[in-house]
Coordinates of C-alpha atoms in Angstrom, one line a residue:
Q1 CA -28.2 4.0 26.6
V2 CA -27.5 4.0 22.9
Q3 CA -26.4 1.0 20.9
L4 CA -23.1 1.5 18.9
V5 CA -21.7 -0.5 16.0
E6 CA -18.3 0.2 14.6
S7 CA -17.1 -0.6 11.1
G8 CA -14.3 0.2 8.7
G9 CA -11.4 -1.6 10.2
G10 CA -9.1 -3.8 8.3
L11 CA -5.5 -4.7 7.3
V12 CA -3.5 -1.8 5.7
Q13 CA 0.1 -0.9 5.1
A14 CA 2.0 1.7 6.9
G15 CA 1.2 5.1 5.4
D16 CA -2.3 4.2 4.3
S17 CA -5.5 5.7 5.5
L18 CA -8.7 4.3 7.0
R19 CA -12.0 5.8 8.0
L20 CA -13.8 4.2 10.9
S21 CA -17.5 4.7 11.3
C22 CA -19.7 4.2 14.4
A23 CA -23.4 4.0 13.9
A24 CA -25.7 4.7 16.8
S25 CA -29.3 3.5 17.3
G26 CA -32.0 5.7 18.7
R27 CA -33.2 9.2 18.2
T28 CA -31.1 10.9 20.8
F29 CA -27.6 10.6 19.2
S30 CA -27.1 14.4 19.2
S31 CA -27.5 14.4 23.0
Y32 CA -24.3 12.3 23.4
A33 CA -20.7 13.3 23.4
M34 CA -18.7 10.7 21.5
G35 CA -15.3 9.2 21.9
W36 CA -12.9 6.8 20.3
F37 CA -10.6 4.6 22.2
R38 CA -8.2 1.8 21.2
Q39 CA -6.7 -1.2 22.9
A40 CA -3.6 -3.0 21.6
P41 CA -2.8 -6.6 22.7
G42 CA -1.4 -6.6 26.2
K43 CA -2.0 -2.9 26.7
E44 CA -4.5 -0.8 28.5
R45 CA -7.3 0.9 26.7
E46 CA -6.1 4.3 25.3
F47 CA -8.0 7.5 24.5
V48 CA -7.9 8.5 20.9
A49 CA -10.4 11.4 20.3
F50 CA -13.6 12.9 21.5
I51 CA -16.2 15.2 19.9
T52 CA -18.9 17.3 21.7
R53 CA -22.6 16.8 21.1
S54 CA -22.8 19.5 18.5
G55 CA -19.6 18.6 16.8
V56 CA -18.2 22.1 17.3
S57 CA -15.3 21.0 19.6
T58 CA -13.0 18.0 19.1
Y59 CA -9.9 16.8 20.8
I60 CA -7.3 14.3 19.5
A61 CA -4.7 12.6 21.7
D62 CA -1.2 14.1 21.3
S63 CA 0.3 11.0 19.7
M64 CA -2.3 11.0 17.0
K65 CA -2.7 14.8 16.5
G66 CA -2.2 15.8 12.9
R67 CA -3.0 12.3 11.6
F68 CA -6.4 11.5 13.0
T69 CA -9.6 13.5 12.7
I70 CA -12.9 12.9 14.5
S71 CA -16.2 14.1 13.1
R72 CA -19.9 13.4 13.4
D73 CA -23.1 13.6 11.3
N74 CA -26.0 13.9 13.7
A75 CA -28.5 13.5 10.8
K76 CA -27.0 10.0 10.2
N77 CA -26.4 9.1 13.8
T78 CA -22.8 8.4 13.0
V79 CA -19.4 9.4 14.3
Y80 CA -16.2 9.0 12.2
L81 CA -12.5 8.6 12.8
Q82 CA -10.4 9.4 9.8
M83 CA -6.9 8.0 10.3
N84 CA -4.1 9.0 7.9
S85 CA -0.4 8.1 7.8
L86 CA -1.1 5.0 9.7
K87 CA 1.8 3.4 11.6
P88 CA 2.3 -0.2 12.9
E89 CA 1.9 1.1 16.4
D90 CA -1.7 2.1 15.5
T91 CA -2.6 -1.5 15.4
A92 CA -5.4 -2.1 17.9
V93 CA -9.1 -2.7 18.4
Y94 CA -10.8 0.6 18.1
Y95 CA -13.9 1.3 20.1
C96 CA -16.4 4.1 19.9
A97 CA -18.3 5.3 23.1
A98 CA -21.1 7.6 24.0
G99 CA -21.4 9.7 27.1
R100 CA -22.9 12.8 28.5
V101 CA -19.7 14.8 28.6
A102 CA -16.8 14.8 26.2
M103 CA -13.8 13.7 28.1
S104 CA -10.6 11.7 27.5
T105 CA -11.3 9.2 30.3
S106 CA -13.2 6.0 29.6
S107 CA -15.2 6.3 32.8
A108 CA -17.1 9.3 31.2
Y109 CA -18.7 7.0 28.7
D110 CA -21.5 4.5 29.5
S111 CA -22.2 3.0 26.1
W112 CA -19.6 1.1 24.0
G113 CA -19.4 -0.6 20.7
Q114 CA -18.0 -4.0 20.1
G115 CA -14.9 -2.7 18.5
T116 CA -13.3 -3.0 15.1
Q117 CA -9.8 -4.3 14.4
V118 CA -7.2 -2.1 12.7
T119 CA -4.0 -3.8 11.7
V120 CA -1.1 -1.8 10.1
S121 CA 1.7 -3.8 8.6
S122 CA 5.2 -2.3 8.1

């Protein structure tokens, strides 16, 4: 497994942008597909985005398409989530995850970070 640490969360106003980072330990980062998920209070964990091992293919959940972008830098063992035009409903704890296959289901990922809080005020 790989160890993951998210950063970049915080309190912002609606319409602002944030970039989340997820740093991975180990020398096999490029062998993992990476995903971002989020969980709001009282709600189930929700898929946000995934990126394949090479970074060539990405997928963003429909409700975030056009506002969020996922990318990775395999040389830096880091995956990013750029979030623009943030809305109050984007408030959640955001988690990155590593797995062997890029999928939108959480069960496809076997390593998870501790999460970073994103709060968007109206």
